[in-house]
Amino acid sequence: MKAPTDLLFAPFLLRHLALANRIVMAPMTRSFSPGGVPGPDVAAYYRRRAEGGVGLIITEGTYIPHPVAGFDPKVPHLYGDEALAGWRRVVGEVHQAGGKIFSQLWHVGTQGGHAGAVGASASVAEVGTIVRAFGEAAANAKECGFDGVEIHGAHGYLVDQFFWEGTNQRSDAYGGDIVARTRFAVEVATEVRRRVGAEFPIALRFSQWKIQNYEAKLTRTPAELEAFLRPLVAAGIDLFHCS
């Protein structure tokens, strides 16, 4: 008789990405990359997780190339020669240890209240700029050798600010019902897919709760959840990471 945990140690295939098991390390903000550049200590940190047998590592959130993507100077970037060289080292160490690794693409939106922050009320032109920045970050991740990317769409950060009715009060095509509120994420996913190609895995993290409201509910019924997920799947999301 198989133990209930046996499935965790079974292989998993996602597109052409073969994982040795189904144990995934979730992203955790660390703030150990001064100037946004991950150093040898960051590479060693992720390598140890691969050596421990984790099937897939998802990095801490990495700021996309947008001027107000984040406010912490020690959170790593996914742009710029130094930062990308650091990520190539991270990926190399993880691969040498037999692991697989995704980069999480992060824009905090208005979370943190930093100067010049943009949220779900951003102009249509600014929305387009941010969509393109997500695509550029994804292309950078692929060039660095990452095995896939995860779009951070949870916890009250920018993508989630569009998802959630509590922060998305728009009356244009980016606001409205739960399906309409996925439009920004759909555009992000579509652009990411365009930049990385058909076979590169794309995940999306989403959550019911928000940092500013732990009682929040993004969807309230299975039918609402299905309506929320369908356009995201159609846009190219392969994997959902539910928080």
PDB file of C-alpha atoms in Angstrom:
ATOM      1  CA  MET A   1       0.000   0.000   0.000  1.00  0.00           C
ATOM      2  CA  LYS A   2       1.386   3.406  -0.971  1.00  0.00           C
ATOM      3  CA  ALA A   3       1.874   6.071   1.668  1.00  0.00           C
ATOM      4  CA  PRO A   4      -0.199   9.269   1.252  1.00  0.00           C
ATOM      5  CA  THR A   5       3.013  11.189   0.566  1.00  0.00           C
ATOM      6  CA  ASP A   6       4.273   8.925  -2.218  1.00  0.00           C
ATOM      7  CA  LEU A   7       2.842  11.159  -4.935  1.00  0.00           C
ATOM      8  CA  LEU A   8       5.085  14.000  -3.749  1.00  0.00           C
ATOM      9  CA  PHE A   9       8.098  11.991  -4.882  1.00  0.00           C
ATOM     10  CA  ALA A  10       6.674  11.021  -8.284  1.00  0.00           C
ATOM     11  CA  PRO A  11       8.062  12.736 -11.407  1.00  0.00           C
ATOM     12  CA  PHE A  12       6.079  15.522 -13.043  1.00  0.00           C
ATOM     13  CA  LEU A  13       6.143  16.761 -16.648  1.00  0.00           C
ATOM     14  CA  LEU A  14       5.174  20.347 -17.539  1.00  0.00           C
ATOM     15  CA  ARG A  15       5.522  20.970 -21.271  1.00  0.00           C
ATOM     16  CA  HIS A  16       9.121  19.873 -21.877  1.00  0.00           C
ATOM     17  CA  LEU A  17      10.140  20.491 -18.251  1.00  0.00           C
ATOM     18  CA  ALA A  18      10.691  17.234 -16.392  1.00  0.00           C
ATOM     19  CA  LEU A  19      10.721  17.526 -12.587  1.00  0.00           C
ATOM     20  CA  ALA A  20      12.179  14.764 -10.475  1.00  0.00           C
ATOM     21  CA  ASN A  21       9.410  15.202  -7.893  1.00  0.00           C
ATOM     22  CA  ARG A  22       6.464  17.427  -7.001  1.00  0.00           C
ATOM     23  CA  ILE A  23       8.060  19.283  -4.105  1.00  0.00           C
ATOM     24  CA  VAL A  24       8.187  22.984  -4.948  1.00  0.00           C
ATOM     25  CA  MET A  25       9.970  25.680  -2.990  1.00  0.00           C
ATOM     26  CA  ALA A  26       7.723  28.733  -2.813  1.00  0.00           C
ATOM     27  CA  PRO A  27       9.142  32.235  -3.339  1.00  0.00           C
ATOM     28  CA  MET A  28      10.274  34.032  -0.195  1.00  0.00           C
ATOM     29  CA  THR A  29      11.436  37.659  -0.119  1.00  0.00           C
ATOM     30  CA  ARG A  30      14.951  37.754   1.359  1.00  0.00           C
ATOM     31  CA  SER A  31      16.387  41.240   0.676  1.00  0.00           C
ATOM     32  CA  PHE A  32      19.950  39.901   0.398  1.00  0.00           C
ATOM     33  CA  SER A  33      20.827  41.439  -2.984  1.00  0.00           C
ATOM     34  CA  PRO A  34      22.317  44.920  -2.415  1.00  0.00           C
ATOM     35  CA  GLY A  35      21.699  47.186  -5.375  1.00  0.00           C
ATOM     36  CA  GLY A  36      19.364  44.566  -6.810  1.00  0.00           C
ATOM     37  CA  VAL A  37      22.271  42.269  -7.705  1.00  0.00           C
ATOM     38  CA  PRO A  38      22.188  38.627  -6.499  1.00  0.00           C
ATOM     39  CA  GLY A  39      25.673  37.654  -5.378  1.00  0.00           C
ATOM     40  CA  PRO A  40      27.498  34.341  -4.828  1.00  0.00           C
ATOM     41  CA  ASP A  41      25.736  33.943  -1.462  1.00  0.00           C
ATOM     42  CA  VAL A  42      22.361  33.970  -3.244  1.00  0.00           C
ATOM     43  CA  ALA A  43      23.601  31.335  -5.700  1.00  0.00           C
ATOM     44  CA  ALA A  44      24.810  29.194  -2.789  1.00  0.00           C
ATOM     45  CA  TYR A  45      21.446  29.599  -1.017  1.00  0.00           C
ATOM     46  CA  TYR A  46      19.485  28.278  -3.991  1.00  0.00           C
ATOM     47  CA  ARG A  47      22.019  25.567  -4.750  1.00  0.00           C
ATOM     48  CA  ARG A  48      21.588  24.151  -1.227  1.00  0.00           C
ATOM     49  CA  ARG A  49      17.848  23.812  -1.852  1.00  0.00           C
ATOM     50  CA  ALA A  50      18.492  21.953  -5.100  1.00  0.00           C
ATOM     51  CA  GLU A  51      20.988  19.691  -3.340  1.00  0.00           C
ATOM     52  CA  GLY A  52      18.290  18.970  -0.752  1.00  0.00           C
ATOM     53  CA  GLY A  53      16.145  17.432  -3.465  1.00  0.00           C
ATOM     54  CA  VAL A  54      13.522  20.117  -4.153  1.00  0.00           C
ATOM     55  CA  GLY A  55      11.935  19.333  -7.525  1.00  0.00           C
ATOM     56  CA  LEU A  56      11.346  22.978  -8.463  1.00  0.00           C
ATOM     57  CA  ILE A  57      12.587  26.206  -6.915  1.00  0.00           C
ATOM     58  CA  ILE A  58      10.687  29.459  -7.426  1.00  0.00           C
ATOM     59  CA  THR A  59      12.902  32.420  -6.630  1.00  0.00           C
ATOM     60  CA  GLU A  60      12.053  35.300  -4.387  1.00  0.00           C
ATOM     61  CA  GLY A  61      10.170  38.042  -6.209  1.00  0.00           C
ATOM     62  CA  THR A  62      12.409  39.843  -8.706  1.00  0.00           C
ATOM     63  CA  TYR A  63      11.639  43.405  -9.763  1.00  0.00           C
ATOM     64  CA  ILE A  64      10.744  43.843 -13.423  1.00  0.00           C
ATOM     65  CA  PRO A  65      12.294  46.720 -15.450  1.00  0.00           C
ATOM     66  CA  HIS A  66       9.805  49.426 -14.497  1.00  0.00           C
ATOM     67  CA  PRO A  67      10.832  52.544 -12.523  1.00  0.00           C
ATOM     68  CA  VAL A  68       8.464  51.919  -9.614  1.00  0.00           C
ATOM     69  CA  ALA A  69       8.281  48.117  -9.642  1.00  0.00           C
ATOM     70  CA  GLY A  70       9.490  48.057  -6.041  1.00  0.00           C
ATOM     71  CA  PHE A  71      10.966  50.029  -3.188  1.00  0.00           C
ATOM     72  CA  ASP A  72      13.435  47.699  -1.418  1.00  0.00           C
ATOM     73  CA  PRO A  73      17.019  48.310  -2.654  1.00  0.00           C
ATOM     74  CA  LYS A  74      18.039  44.816  -1.570  1.00  0.00           C
ATOM     75  CA  VAL A  75      15.400  42.940  -3.581  1.00  0.00           C
ATOM     76  CA  PRO A  76      16.991  41.518  -6.751  1.00  0.00           C
ATOM     77  CA  HIS A  77      16.279  42.922 -10.210  1.00  0.00           C
ATOM     78  CA  LEU A  78      15.657  40.940 -13.365  1.00  0.00           C
ATOM     79  CA  TYR A  79      17.308  43.537 -15.574  1.00  0.00           C
ATOM     80  CA  GLY A  80      20.711  45.184 -15.908  1.00  0.00           C
ATOM     81  CA  ASP A  81      24.006  43.509 -16.763  1.00  0.00           C
ATOM     82  CA  GLU A  82      25.163  42.939 -13.174  1.00  0.00           C
ATOM     83  CA  ALA A  83      21.890  41.500 -11.943  1.00  0.00           C
ATOM     84  CA  LEU A  84      21.493  39.221 -14.955  1.00  0.00           C
ATOM     85  CA  ALA A  85      25.064  37.962 -14.540  1.00  0.00           C
ATOM     86  CA  GLY A  86      24.195  37.164 -10.930  1.00  0.00           C
ATOM     87  CA  TRP A  87      21.106  35.248 -11.993  1.00  0.00           C
ATOM     88  CA  ARG A  88      23.090  33.262 -14.563  1.00  0.00           C
ATOM     89  CA  ARG A  89      25.336  32.181 -11.701  1.00  0.00           C
ATOM     90  CA  VAL A  90      22.296  31.208  -9.601  1.00  0.00           C
ATOM     91  CA  VAL A  91      20.788  29.174 -12.431  1.00  0.00           C
ATOM     92  CA  GLY A  92      24.133  27.508 -13.146  1.00  0.00           C
ATOM     93  CA  GLU A  93      24.567  26.446  -9.525  1.00  0.00           C
ATOM     94  CA  VAL A  94      21.019  25.067  -9.322  1.00  0.00           C
ATOM     95  CA  HIS A  95      21.398  23.145 -12.579  1.00  0.00           C
ATOM     96  CA  GLN A  96      24.761  21.736 -11.525  1.00  0.00           C
ATOM     97  CA  ALA A  97      23.029  20.383  -8.409  1.00  0.00           C
ATOM     98  CA  GLY A  98      20.348  18.745 -10.561  1.00  0.00           C
ATOM     99  CA  GLY A  99      17.584  21.229  -9.783  1.00  0.00           C
ATOM    100  CA  LYS A 100      15.106  23.286 -11.786  1.00  0.00           C
ATOM    101  CA  ILE A 101      14.327  26.934 -11.111  1.00  0.00           C
ATOM    102  CA  PHE A 102      11.703  29.547 -12.073  1.00  0.00           C
ATOM    103  CA  SER A 103      12.065  33.295 -11.649  1.00  0.00           C
ATOM    104  CA  GLN A 104       9.152  35.098 -10.019  1.00  0.00           C
ATOM    105  CA  LEU A 105       8.299  38.381 -11.798  1.00  0.00           C
ATOM    106  CA  TRP A 106       7.186  41.063  -9.341  1.00  0.00           C
ATOM    107  CA  HIS A 107       5.697  44.539  -9.407  1.00  0.00           C
ATOM    108  CA  VAL A 108       4.460  45.692  -6.008  1.00  0.00           C
ATOM    109  CA  GLY A 109       2.053  48.351  -7.318  1.00  0.00           C
ATOM    110  CA  THR A 110       0.994  50.694  -4.535  1.00  0.00           C
ATOM    111  CA  GLN A 111       1.885  48.221  -1.800  1.00  0.00           C
ATOM    112  CA  GLY A 112       4.337  49.956   0.519  1.00  0.00           C
ATOM    113  CA  GLY A 113       3.224  53.440  -0.502  1.00  0.00           C
ATOM    114  CA  HIS A 114       6.539  54.358  -2.166  1.00  0.00           C
ATOM    115  CA  ALA A 115       6.947  57.596  -4.125  1.00  0.00           C
ATOM    116  CA  GLY A 116       5.439  57.521  -7.598  1.00  0.00           C
ATOM    117  CA  ALA A 117       3.760  54.141  -7.053  1.00  0.00           C
ATOM    118  CA  VAL A 118       1.193  53.027  -9.626  1.00  0.00           C
ATOM    119  CA  GLY A 119      -1.728  50.717  -8.976  1.00  0.00           C
ATOM    120  CA  ALA A 120      -4.930  49.553 -10.586  1.00  0.00           C
ATOM    121  CA  SER A 121      -5.856  53.153 -11.422  1.00  0.00           C
ATOM    122  CA  ALA A 122      -2.838  53.518 -13.760  1.00  0.00           C
ATOM    123  CA  SER A 123      -3.451  55.171 -17.111  1.00  0.00           C
ATOM    124  CA  VAL A 124      -3.924  52.944 -20.140  1.00  0.00           C
ATOM    125  CA  ALA A 125      -0.536  54.101 -21.454  1.00  0.00           C
ATOM    126  CA  GLU A 126       1.135  53.190 -18.153  1.00  0.00           C
ATOM    127  CA  VAL A 127      -0.574  49.797 -18.202  1.00  0.00           C
ATOM    128  CA  GLY A 128       0.959  49.126 -21.604  1.00  0.00           C
ATOM    129  CA  THR A 129       4.396  50.128 -20.350  1.00  0.00           C
ATOM    130  CA  ILE A 130       4.129  47.736 -17.406  1.00  0.00           C
ATOM    131  CA  VAL A 131       2.883  44.889 -19.600  1.00  0.00           C
ATOM    132  CA  ARG A 132       5.947  45.313 -21.800  1.00  0.00           C
ATOM    133  CA  ALA A 133       8.195  45.387 -18.723  1.00  0.00           C
ATOM    134  CA  PHE A 134       6.832  42.012 -17.594  1.00  0.00           C
ATOM    135  CA  GLY A 135       7.575  40.654 -21.064  1.00  0.00           C
ATOM    136  CA  GLU A 136      11.118  42.017 -21.002  1.00  0.00           C
ATOM    137  CA  ALA A 137      11.741  40.473 -17.582  1.00  0.00           C
ATOM    138  CA  ALA A 138      10.484  37.106 -18.820  1.00  0.00           C
ATOM    139  CA  ALA A 139      12.754  37.285 -21.853  1.00  0.00           C
ATOM    140  CA  ASN A 140      15.660  38.110 -19.527  1.00  0.00           C
ATOM    141  CA  ALA A 141      14.795  35.094 -17.380  1.00  0.00           C
ATOM    142  CA  LYS A 142      14.837  32.802 -20.381  1.00  0.00           C
ATOM    143  CA  GLU A 143      18.150  34.254 -21.550  1.00  0.00           C
ATOM    144  CA  CYS A 144      19.619  33.626 -18.083  1.00  0.00           C
ATOM    145  CA  GLY A 145      18.711  29.949 -18.360  1.00  0.00           C
ATOM    146  CA  PHE A 146      15.729  29.804 -16.003  1.00  0.00           C
ATOM    147  CA  ASP A 147      13.405  26.850 -16.569  1.00  0.00           C
ATOM    148  CA  GLY A 148      10.268  29.000 -16.445  1.00  0.00           C
ATOM    149  CA  VAL A 149       8.748  32.087 -14.851  1.00  0.00           C
ATOM    150  CA  GLU A 150       6.030  32.816 -12.335  1.00  0.00           C
ATOM    151  CA  ILE A 151       3.989  36.020 -12.531  1.00  0.00           C
ATOM    152  CA  HIS A 152       3.294  37.321  -9.026  1.00  0.00           C
ATOM    153  CA  GLY A 153      -0.446  37.955  -9.038  1.00  0.00           C
ATOM    154  CA  ALA A 154      -1.133  37.510  -5.321  1.00  0.00           C
ATOM    155  CA  HIS A 155      -1.164  39.196  -1.898  1.00  0.00           C
ATOM    156  CA  GLY A 156      -2.356  42.634  -2.918  1.00  0.00           C
ATOM    157  CA  TYR A 157       0.526  43.511  -5.242  1.00  0.00           C
ATOM    158  CA  LEU A 158       0.032  45.101  -8.665  1.00  0.00           C
ATOM    159  CA  VAL A 159      -1.498  42.245 -10.689  1.00  0.00           C
ATOM    160  CA  ASP A 160      -3.720  41.397  -7.729  1.00  0.00           C
ATOM    161  CA  GLN A 161      -4.735  45.046  -7.409  1.00  0.00           C
ATOM    162  CA  PHE A 162      -6.356  44.636 -10.818  1.00  0.00           C
ATOM    163  CA  PHE A 163      -7.906  41.269  -9.867  1.00  0.00           C
ATOM    164  CA  TRP A 164      -9.551  42.391  -6.635  1.00  0.00           C
ATOM    165  CA  GLU A 165     -12.724  44.452  -6.582  1.00  0.00           C
ATOM    166  CA  GLY A 166     -11.511  46.171  -3.402  1.00  0.00           C
ATOM    167  CA  THR A 167      -8.717  47.923  -5.305  1.00  0.00           C
ATOM    168  CA  ASN A 168      -9.950  47.855  -8.909  1.00  0.00           C
ATOM    169  CA  GLN A 169     -12.615  50.523  -9.233  1.00  0.00           C
ATOM    170  CA  ARG A 170     -12.066  51.115 -12.949  1.00  0.00           C
ATOM    171  CA  SER A 171     -14.986  51.696 -15.304  1.00  0.00           C
ATOM    172  CA  ASP A 172     -13.049  50.965 -18.503  1.00  0.00           C
ATOM    173  CA  ALA A 173     -12.125  47.598 -20.052  1.00  0.00           C
ATOM    174  CA  TYR A 174      -9.751  46.797 -17.144  1.00  0.00           C
ATOM    175  CA  GLY A 175     -12.532  46.947 -14.536  1.00  0.00           C
ATOM    176  CA  GLY A 176     -15.932  45.430 -13.924  1.00  0.00           C
ATOM    177  CA  ASP A 177     -16.765  41.818 -13.124  1.00  0.00           C
ATOM    178  CA  ILE A 178     -14.276  39.103 -12.183  1.00  0.00           C
ATOM    179  CA  VAL A 179     -13.600  38.239 -15.839  1.00  0.00           C
ATOM    180  CA  ALA A 180     -13.053  41.866 -16.866  1.00  0.00           C
ATOM    181  CA  ARG A 181     -10.661  42.342 -13.948  1.00  0.00           C
ATOM    182  CA  THR A 182      -8.384  39.634 -15.374  1.00  0.00           C
ATOM    183  CA  ARG A 183      -7.674  41.744 -18.476  1.00  0.00           C
ATOM    184  CA  PHE A 184      -4.411  43.248 -17.170  1.00  0.00           C
ATOM    185  CA  ALA A 185      -3.068  39.820 -16.183  1.00  0.00           C
ATOM    186  CA  VAL A 186      -4.218  38.376 -19.499  1.00  0.00           C
ATOM    187  CA  GLU A 187      -2.246  41.073 -21.324  1.00  0.00           C
ATOM    188  CA  VAL A 188       0.791  40.384 -19.124  1.00  0.00           C
ATOM    189  CA  ALA A 189       0.569  36.633 -19.753  1.00  0.00           C
ATOM    190  CA  THR A 190       0.067  37.167 -23.484  1.00  0.00           C
ATOM    191  CA  GLU A 191       3.131  39.402 -23.692  1.00  0.00           C
ATOM    192  CA  VAL A 192       5.220  37.030 -21.587  1.00  0.00           C
ATOM    193  CA  ARG A 193       4.205  34.137 -23.836  1.00  0.00           C
ATOM    194  CA  ARG A 194       5.071  36.188 -26.924  1.00  0.00           C
ATOM    195  CA  ARG A 195       8.533  36.930 -25.551  1.00  0.00           C
ATOM    196  CA  VAL A 196       9.435  33.431 -24.326  1.00  0.00           C
ATOM    197  CA  GLY A 197       7.843  31.208 -26.977  1.00  0.00           C
ATOM    198  CA  ALA A 198       5.365  28.369 -26.940  1.00  0.00           C
ATOM    199  CA  GLU A 199       7.242  25.815 -24.828  1.00  0.00           C
ATOM    200  CA  PHE A 200       8.580  27.908 -21.938  1.00  0.00           C
ATOM    201  CA  PRO A 201       6.491  27.283 -18.779  1.00  0.00           C
ATOM    202  CA  ILE A 202       4.585  30.190 -17.255  1.00  0.00           C
ATOM    203  CA  ALA A 203       3.019  30.057 -13.793  1.00  0.00           C
ATOM    204  CA  LEU A 204       0.744  32.548 -12.032  1.00  0.00           C
ATOM    205  CA  ARG A 205       0.522  32.953  -8.278  1.00  0.00           C
ATOM    206  CA  PHE A 206      -2.819  34.178  -6.961  1.00  0.00           C
ATOM    207  CA  SER A 207      -4.472  34.431  -3.567  1.00  0.00           C
ATOM    208  CA  GLN A 208      -7.813  34.993  -1.915  1.00  0.00           C
ATOM    209  CA  TRP A 209      -6.347  37.078   0.931  1.00  0.00           C
ATOM    210  CA  LYS A 210      -4.521  40.394   0.599  1.00  0.00           C
ATOM    211  CA  ILE A 211      -1.840  41.858   2.850  1.00  0.00           C
ATOM    212  CA  GLN A 212      -4.210  44.745   3.573  1.00  0.00           C
ATOM    213  CA  ASN A 213      -7.209  42.435   4.088  1.00  0.00           C
ATOM    214  CA  TYR A 214      -6.752  38.842   5.223  1.00  0.00           C
ATOM    215  CA  GLU A 215     -10.506  38.264   5.049  1.00  0.00           C
ATOM    216  CA  ALA A 216     -10.727  39.188   1.348  1.00  0.00           C
ATOM    217  CA  LYS A 217     -12.185  36.780  -1.174  1.00  0.00           C
ATOM    218  CA  LEU A 218     -11.157  37.018  -4.814  1.00  0.00           C
ATOM    219  CA  THR A 219     -13.779  34.445  -5.807  1.00  0.00           C
ATOM    220  CA  ARG A 220     -16.610  33.103  -3.684  1.00  0.00           C
ATOM    221  CA  THR A 221     -17.846  30.053  -5.590  1.00  0.00           C
ATOM    222  CA  PRO A 222     -16.357  27.326  -7.796  1.00  0.00           C
ATOM    223  CA  ALA A 223     -18.155  28.904 -10.775  1.00  0.00           C
ATOM    224  CA  GLU A 224     -16.502  32.274 -10.072  1.00  0.00           C
ATOM    225  CA  LEU A 225     -13.130  30.588  -9.763  1.00  0.00           C
ATOM    226  CA  GLU A 226     -13.633  28.870 -13.124  1.00  0.00           C
ATOM    227  CA  ALA A 227     -14.629  32.174 -14.740  1.00  0.00           C
ATOM    228  CA  PHE A 228     -11.490  33.770 -13.285  1.00  0.00           C
ATOM    229  CA  LEU A 229      -9.115  31.019 -14.438  1.00  0.00           C
ATOM    230  CA  ARG A 230     -10.398  30.430 -17.979  1.00  0.00           C
ATOM    231  CA  PRO A 231      -9.101  33.644 -19.615  1.00  0.00           C
ATOM    232  CA  LEU A 232      -5.740  33.201 -17.895  1.00  0.00           C
ATOM    233  CA  VAL A 233      -5.370  29.681 -19.269  1.00  0.00           C
ATOM    234  CA  ALA A 234      -6.323  30.944 -22.721  1.00  0.00           C
ATOM    235  CA  ALA A 235      -3.621  33.635 -22.401  1.00  0.00           C
ATOM    236  CA  GLY A 236      -0.897  31.043 -21.841  1.00  0.00           C
ATOM    237  CA  ILE A 237      -0.702  30.268 -18.123  1.00  0.00           C
ATOM    238  CA  ASP A 238       0.409  26.635 -17.629  1.00  0.00           C
ATOM    239  CA  LEU A 239       0.468  26.403 -13.853  1.00  0.00           C
ATOM    240  CA  PHE A 240      -1.442  28.082 -11.038  1.00  0.00           C
ATOM    241  CA  HIS A 241       0.202  28.604  -7.657  1.00  0.00           C
ATOM    242  CA  CYS A 242      -2.589  29.113  -5.127  1.00  0.00           C
ATOM    243  CA  SER A 243      -1.640  30.971  -1.948  1.00  0.00           C
TER     244      SER A 243
END
